[in-house]
């Protein structure tokens, strides 16, 4: 899978993540509302604030793709828990994933491999892939916004996770970060005038004026809602609960240390479990392999 992601990026970029290569890290505090305390024993969702480190990124494996490209952005949040452990929550700027199994994702990354002559994916190969997988047409044709700021985008964690309460009760949830500043995007004309790395520069500038906040929402699944398919949304009328507020206050002191870290949707904590989604189960292995490659014998920028 990771070989295929390297092919999709058009090259190996030593020292960089094989997806979401360009990014920057920030720190802040997450304060739970208490609304989740009866639903999960997870430490960061009770009543005590916890420190958080966030890495924002653009999804491409090529770190030189400009921020104005209409690709998804990522928000990888690490909650530092009172017992010294941590748990991660990764989100992107569209609500649905483009594949319902790891094998389907592999097929898509292969179809998106750049053509040796043009340097771009061959549109006919992608069309063939979609024609052979019509159930993926909607997710694949989602248009990711080009946000005005990392702080004006919503980020969906996509998969269902299972919350476990003190009595052992289990319930499926799906997370979404909602920006306190509201969602604001750029038109293609506006994006064309931006610096290649405007997203990181803009957030540094915004943070100099004050904290940048997000509310963490969860959608609660009901019996019959699929928990194993990240390409299918739950009905919009499902209850949506605000479970906490994140306030980012500035960049991390040590960018190099934090960008070398491995954020992983499988880094869970007591009170949160993986659902039966096969894509979610698979991801940790790919992240570990990308981490291994970028940290072993790969000076950055080689
Ligand atoms: C089979 C499906 C997927 C595969 C194989 C995959 C693979 C990867 C890999 C290899 C990385 C780089 C990891 C590293 O070097 O630390 C990565 C990063 C990332 N992925 Fe995925 N991914 C998948 C699905 C998803 C989904 C569904 C989401 C949506 C939440 C997502 C969000 C992210 C984000 C936000 C990052 C950047 C993390 C960071 O900043 O450290 N990925 N992915």
Coordinates of C-alpha atoms and ligand atoms in Angstrom, one line a residue:
X1 CA 0.0 0.0 0.0
X2 CA 2.8 2.4 1.0
X3 CA 4.7 1.6 -2.3
X4 CA 1.5 2.5 -4.1
X5 CA 1.2 5.8 -2.2
X6 CA 4.8 6.6 -3.2
X7 CA 3.9 5.9 -6.8
X8 CA 0.8 8.1 -6.5
X9 CA 3.0 11.0 -5.2
X10 CA 5.2 10.6 -8.3
X11 CA 8.4 10.1 -6.3
X12 CA 9.8 9.3 -2.9
X13 CA 10.4 12.4 -0.8
X14 CA 12.9 11.3 1.8
X15 CA 12.1 12.1 5.4
X16 CA 8.5 13.0 4.5
X17 CA 5.2 11.3 5.3
X18 CA 4.0 9.2 2.4
X19 CA 0.7 11.1 2.7
X20 CA 0.1 14.6 4.1
X21 CA 3.8 15.5 3.7
X22 CA 3.5 19.2 4.1
X23 CA 2.3 20.4 7.5
X24 CA 2.9 22.3 10.7
X25 CA 2.3 21.7 14.4
X26 CA 0.5 23.8 17.0
X27 CA -0.4 23.5 20.7
X28 CA -3.5 24.3 22.7
X29 CA -5.9 23.0 25.3
X30 CA -9.1 20.9 24.9
X31 CA -11.8 21.6 27.4
X32 CA -14.6 19.0 27.5
X33 CA -18.2 20.2 27.8
X34 CA -19.1 17.2 30.0
X35 CA -21.8 16.1 27.5
X36 CA -19.8 12.9 26.8
X37 CA -19.0 12.0 30.4
X38 CA -22.0 9.6 30.8
X39 CA -21.3 8.0 27.3
X40 CA -17.6 7.2 27.5
X41 CA -15.0 6.8 30.3
X42 CA -12.3 8.4 28.0
X43 CA -10.2 10.7 30.2
X44 CA -10.2 13.7 27.9
X45 CA -14.0 13.7 27.5
X46 CA -14.8 14.0 31.3
X47 CA -14.5 17.5 32.8
X48 CA -10.8 18.3 33.1
X49 CA -9.0 20.2 30.3
X50 CA -6.1 18.5 28.7
X51 CA -3.1 19.8 26.6
X52 CA -3.3 19.1 22.9
X53 CA -0.8 19.1 20.0
X54 CA -2.2 19.4 16.5
X55 CA -0.6 18.9 13.1
X56 CA -2.4 20.5 10.2
X57 CA -1.4 19.3 6.7
X58 CA -2.3 19.1 3.0
X59 CA -3.0 15.5 1.9
X60 CA -0.5 15.2 -0.9
X61 CA 2.5 12.9 -0.5
X62 CA 4.5 15.5 -2.5
X63 CA 5.5 18.2 -0.1
X64 CA 6.0 20.7 -2.9
X65 CA 2.3 20.8 -4.0
X66 CA 1.1 24.4 -3.3
X67 CA -1.5 25.0 -0.6
X68 CA -3.8 26.5 -3.3
X69 CA -4.4 23.0 -4.7
X70 CA -8.0 21.7 -4.3
X71 CA -7.0 18.7 -2.1
X72 CA -8.1 17.6 1.3
X73 CA -6.4 19.1 4.4
X74 CA -5.8 17.1 7.6
X75 CA -6.0 17.9 11.3
X76 CA -4.2 15.3 13.5
X77 CA -4.9 16.0 17.2
X78 CA -3.0 14.4 20.0
X79 CA -4.7 14.7 23.5
X80 CA -2.1 14.4 26.3
X81 CA -3.9 12.5 29.0
X82 CA -3.5 13.0 32.8
X83 CA -1.9 9.5 33.2
X84 CA 0.9 10.4 30.8
X85 CA -0.5 8.5 27.8
X86 CA -2.1 10.0 24.8
X87 CA -4.8 9.4 22.2
X88 CA -5.0 10.7 18.6
X89 CA -7.9 11.9 16.5
X90 CA -7.3 12.5 12.8
X91 CA -9.7 14.4 10.5
X92 CA -9.9 15.6 6.9
X93 CA -11.9 18.3 5.2
X94 CA -14.5 16.0 3.5
X95 CA -17.0 13.9 5.3
X96 CA -16.6 10.6 3.4
X97 CA -13.6 8.4 2.5
X98 CA -13.0 7.4 -1.1
X99 CA -12.8 3.6 -0.5
X100 CA -14.8 1.2 1.7
X101 CA -11.9 -1.4 2.0
X102 CA -8.1 -1.2 1.9
X103 CA -8.1 -3.1 -1.4
X104 CA -10.4 -0.4 -3.0
X105 CA -8.1 2.3 -1.8
X106 CA -5.1 0.4 -3.3
X107 CA -7.0 0.2 -6.6
X108 CA -7.6 4.0 -6.5
X109 CA -4.1 5.0 -5.6
X110 CA -2.9 2.8 -8.5
X111 CA -5.3 4.5 -10.9
X112 CA -4.1 7.9 -9.7
X113 CA -0.4 7.1 -10.5
X114 CA 0.9 10.0 -12.6
X115 CA 1.5 9.3 -16.3
X116 CA 5.3 9.3 -17.0
X117 CA 5.0 11.9 -19.8
X118 CA 2.4 14.3 -18.4
X119 CA 3.3 14.0 -14.7
X120 CA -0.4 14.0 -14.0
X121 CA -2.9 11.1 -13.4
X122 CA -4.4 9.7 -16.5
X123 CA -8.1 10.8 -16.3
X124 CA -9.3 7.8 -18.3
X125 CA -7.8 5.4 -15.8
X126 CA -9.6 7.2 -13.0
X127 CA -12.9 7.1 -15.0
X128 CA -12.4 3.4 -15.6
X129 CA -11.9 2.9 -11.9
X130 CA -15.1 4.8 -11.0
X131 CA -17.1 3.0 -13.7
X132 CA -16.0 -0.3 -12.2
X133 CA -16.8 0.9 -8.6
X134 CA -20.0 3.0 -9.1
X135 CA -20.7 3.0 -5.3
X136 CA -17.5 5.1 -4.9
X137 CA -18.5 7.8 -7.5
X138 CA -20.0 10.1 -4.8
X139 CA -17.1 10.0 -2.4
X140 CA -14.5 10.2 -5.1
X141 CA -16.1 13.3 -6.7
X142 CA -16.4 15.2 -3.4
X143 CA -14.9 18.6 -4.0
X144 CA -12.5 19.5 -1.1
X145 CA -12.7 23.2 -0.3
X146 CA -9.6 25.4 -0.5
X147 CA -9.9 27.0 3.0
X148 CA -8.9 30.6 3.7
X149 CA -7.2 29.2 6.8
X150 CA -6.5 25.9 8.6
X151 CA -8.7 27.6 11.2
X152 CA -11.7 28.1 8.9
X153 CA -12.2 24.5 7.8
X154 CA -14.3 21.6 9.3
X155 CA -12.5 18.3 9.7
X156 CA -14.3 14.9 9.8
X157 CA -12.7 11.8 11.4
X158 CA -14.8 9.8 8.9
X159 CA -15.0 6.4 10.6
X160 CA -17.3 5.2 13.3
X161 CA -15.6 4.7 16.7
X162 CA -17.2 2.9 19.6
X163 CA -17.6 4.7 22.9
X164 CA -17.7 2.6 26.1
X165 CA -19.3 3.9 29.3
X166 CA -18.7 3.0 32.9
X167 CA -21.3 0.2 32.8
X168 CA -19.8 -1.3 29.7
X169 CA -22.5 0.2 27.4
X170 CA -21.3 0.6 23.8
X171 CA -22.4 3.1 21.2
X172 CA -21.0 4.2 17.8
X173 CA -20.0 7.8 17.2
X174 CA -18.5 9.9 14.4
X175 CA -16.5 13.0 15.1
X176 CA -16.3 16.4 13.4
X177 CA -14.2 19.5 14.3
X178 CA -16.2 22.7 13.6
X179 CA -14.2 25.9 13.4
X180 CA -15.4 28.7 15.8
X181 CA -14.5 31.3 13.1
X182 CA -17.0 29.6 10.7
X183 CA -16.1 27.8 7.4
X184 CA -14.4 30.2 5.0
X185 CA -13.0 29.1 1.6
X186 CA -11.2 30.8 -1.2
X187 CA -12.4 31.0 -4.8
X188 CA -10.0 29.6 -7.4
X189 CA -9.1 33.2 -8.3
X190 CA -8.3 34.1 -4.7
X191 CA -6.3 30.9 -4.2
X192 CA -4.2 31.6 -7.3
X193 CA -2.9 34.8 -5.6
X194 CA -1.8 33.0 -2.4
X195 CA 1.8 32.0 -1.5
X196 CA 2.5 28.3 -2.0
X197 CA 2.7 27.8 1.8
X198 CA 0.0 30.4 2.8
X199 CA -1.9 28.0 5.1
X200 CA 0.9 27.7 7.7
X201 CA 1.9 31.3 7.5
X202 CA -1.8 32.4 7.8
X203 CA -2.3 30.3 10.9
X204 CA 0.9 31.7 12.6
X205 CA -0.4 35.2 11.8
X206 CA -3.9 34.5 13.1
X207 CA -2.6 33.0 16.3
X208 CA -0.6 36.2 17.0
X209 CA -4.0 38.0 17.2
X210 CA -5.5 35.4 19.6
X211 CA -6.5 31.8 20.0
X212 CA -8.0 29.7 17.2
X213 CA -10.9 27.5 18.4
X214 CA -12.7 24.5 17.2
X215 CA -15.7 22.6 18.7
X216 CA -15.6 18.8 18.7
X217 CA -19.0 17.4 17.7
X218 CA -20.1 13.8 17.7
X219 CA -22.9 12.3 15.7
X220 CA -24.4 9.4 17.6
X221 CA -25.3 6.3 15.5
X222 CA -28.5 4.4 15.9
X223 CA -29.2 0.7 15.3
X224 CA -28.8 -0.1 11.6
X225 CA -26.4 2.8 10.9
X226 CA -23.4 1.2 9.2
X227 CA -20.2 1.3 11.3
X228 CA -18.1 -0.6 8.8
X229 CA -18.2 1.7 5.8
X230 CA -16.4 5.1 5.7
X231 CA -17.9 5.9 2.3
X232 CA -21.5 6.1 3.6
X233 CA -22.9 9.0 5.8
X234 CA -25.3 8.5 8.6
X235 CA -28.7 10.2 8.3
X236 CA -28.3 14.0 8.9
X237 CA -31.0 14.0 11.6
X238 CA -28.9 11.8 14.0
X239 CA -28.2 13.6 17.3
X240 CA -25.2 15.8 17.2
X241 CA -23.5 16.7 20.5
X242 CA -20.8 19.2 21.2
X243 CA -18.4 17.4 23.5
X244 CA -15.6 19.9 23.9
X245 CA -13.7 23.0 22.7
X246 CA -10.2 23.2 21.5
X247 CA -8.2 26.4 21.8
X248 CA -5.0 26.6 19.9
X249 CA -2.7 29.2 21.2
X250 CA 0.5 29.1 19.2
X251 CA 3.0 26.9 17.2
X252 CA 4.8 24.1 19.1
X253 CA 8.3 25.0 20.4
X254 CA 9.9 22.1 18.6
X255 CA 8.5 21.7 15.0
X256 CA 11.1 19.2 14.1
X257 CA 10.3 16.9 17.0
X258 CA 6.6 17.1 16.4
X259 CA 6.7 16.7 12.6
X260 CA 8.7 13.5 13.2
X261 CA 5.9 12.0 15.4
X262 CA 3.4 9.4 14.2
X263 CA -0.2 10.4 14.7
X264 CA -2.3 7.3 14.3
X265 CA -6.1 6.7 14.4
X266 CA -5.4 3.5 16.3
X267 CA -3.8 5.3 19.3
X268 CA -7.0 5.0 21.4
X269 CA -7.6 5.1 25.2
X270 CA -9.9 3.3 27.6
X271 CA -13.5 4.2 26.7
X272 CA -12.9 4.4 22.9
X273 CA -12.5 1.4 20.6
X274 CA -12.2 0.7 16.9
X275 CA -15.4 -0.1 15.1
X276 CA -15.6 -2.9 12.5
X277 CA -14.5 -0.6 9.7
X278 CA -11.8 -2.5 7.8
X279 CA -10.2 0.7 6.5
X280 CA -9.8 2.0 10.1
X281 CA -8.3 -1.3 11.2
X282 CA -5.8 -1.2 8.3
X283 CA -4.6 2.3 8.7
X284 CA -2.2 1.8 11.7
X285 CA -0.1 -0.6 9.6
X286 CA 0.3 1.9 6.8
X287 CA 1.1 4.7 9.2
X288 CA 3.8 2.6 10.9
X289 CA 5.3 1.7 7.6
X290 CA 5.4 5.3 6.4
X291 CA 6.9 6.3 9.8
X292 CA 9.6 3.6 9.5
X293 CA 10.5 4.7 6.0
X294 CA 10.7 8.4 6.8
X295 CA 12.7 7.9 9.9
X296 CA 15.2 5.1 8.8
X297 CA 18.2 6.4 6.9
X298 CA 16.2 9.2 5.2
X299 CA 17.7 12.6 5.8
X300 CA 14.9 15.1 5.1
X301 CA 15.2 16.8 1.7
X302 CA 17.6 14.3 0.2
Ligands
LIG1 C1 -6.6 2.8 3.7 C2 -6.7 4.1 4.0 C3 -5.6 5.0 4.4 C4 -4.3 4.8 4.2 C5 -3.5 3.6 3.6 C6 -3.6 6.0 4.7 C7 -2.3 6.2 4.8 C8 -1.6 7.3 5.4 C9 -0.2 7.4 5.5 C10 0.8 6.3 5.1 C11 0.0 8.6 6.2 C12 1.4 9.1 6.6 C13 1.7 8.6 8.1 C14 3.0 9.0 8.7 O1 4.0 8.9 8.0 O2 2.9 9.4 9.9 C15 -1.2 9.2 6.4 C16 -1.4 10.4 7.0 C17 -2.6 11.0 7.3 N1 -3.9 10.4 7.0 FE1 -4.2 8.7 6.1 N2 -4.6 6.9 5.2 C18 -5.8 6.3 5.0 C19 -7.0 6.8 5.3 C20 -7.2 8.0 5.9 C21 -8.5 8.5 6.3 C22 -9.9 7.8 6.2 C23 -8.3 9.7 6.9 C24 -9.4 10.6 7.5 C25 -9.4 11.0 8.7 C26 -6.9 10.0 6.9 C27 -6.2 11.1 7.4 C28 -4.9 11.3 7.5 C29 -4.2 12.5 8.1 C30 -4.9 13.7 8.7 C31 -2.8 12.2 8.0 C32 -1.7 13.2 8.4 C33 -1.3 12.8 9.8 C34 -0.2 13.6 10.4 O3 -0.3 14.8 10.3 O4 0.7 13.0 11.0 N3 -6.3 8.9 6.3 N4 -2.2 8.4 5.9

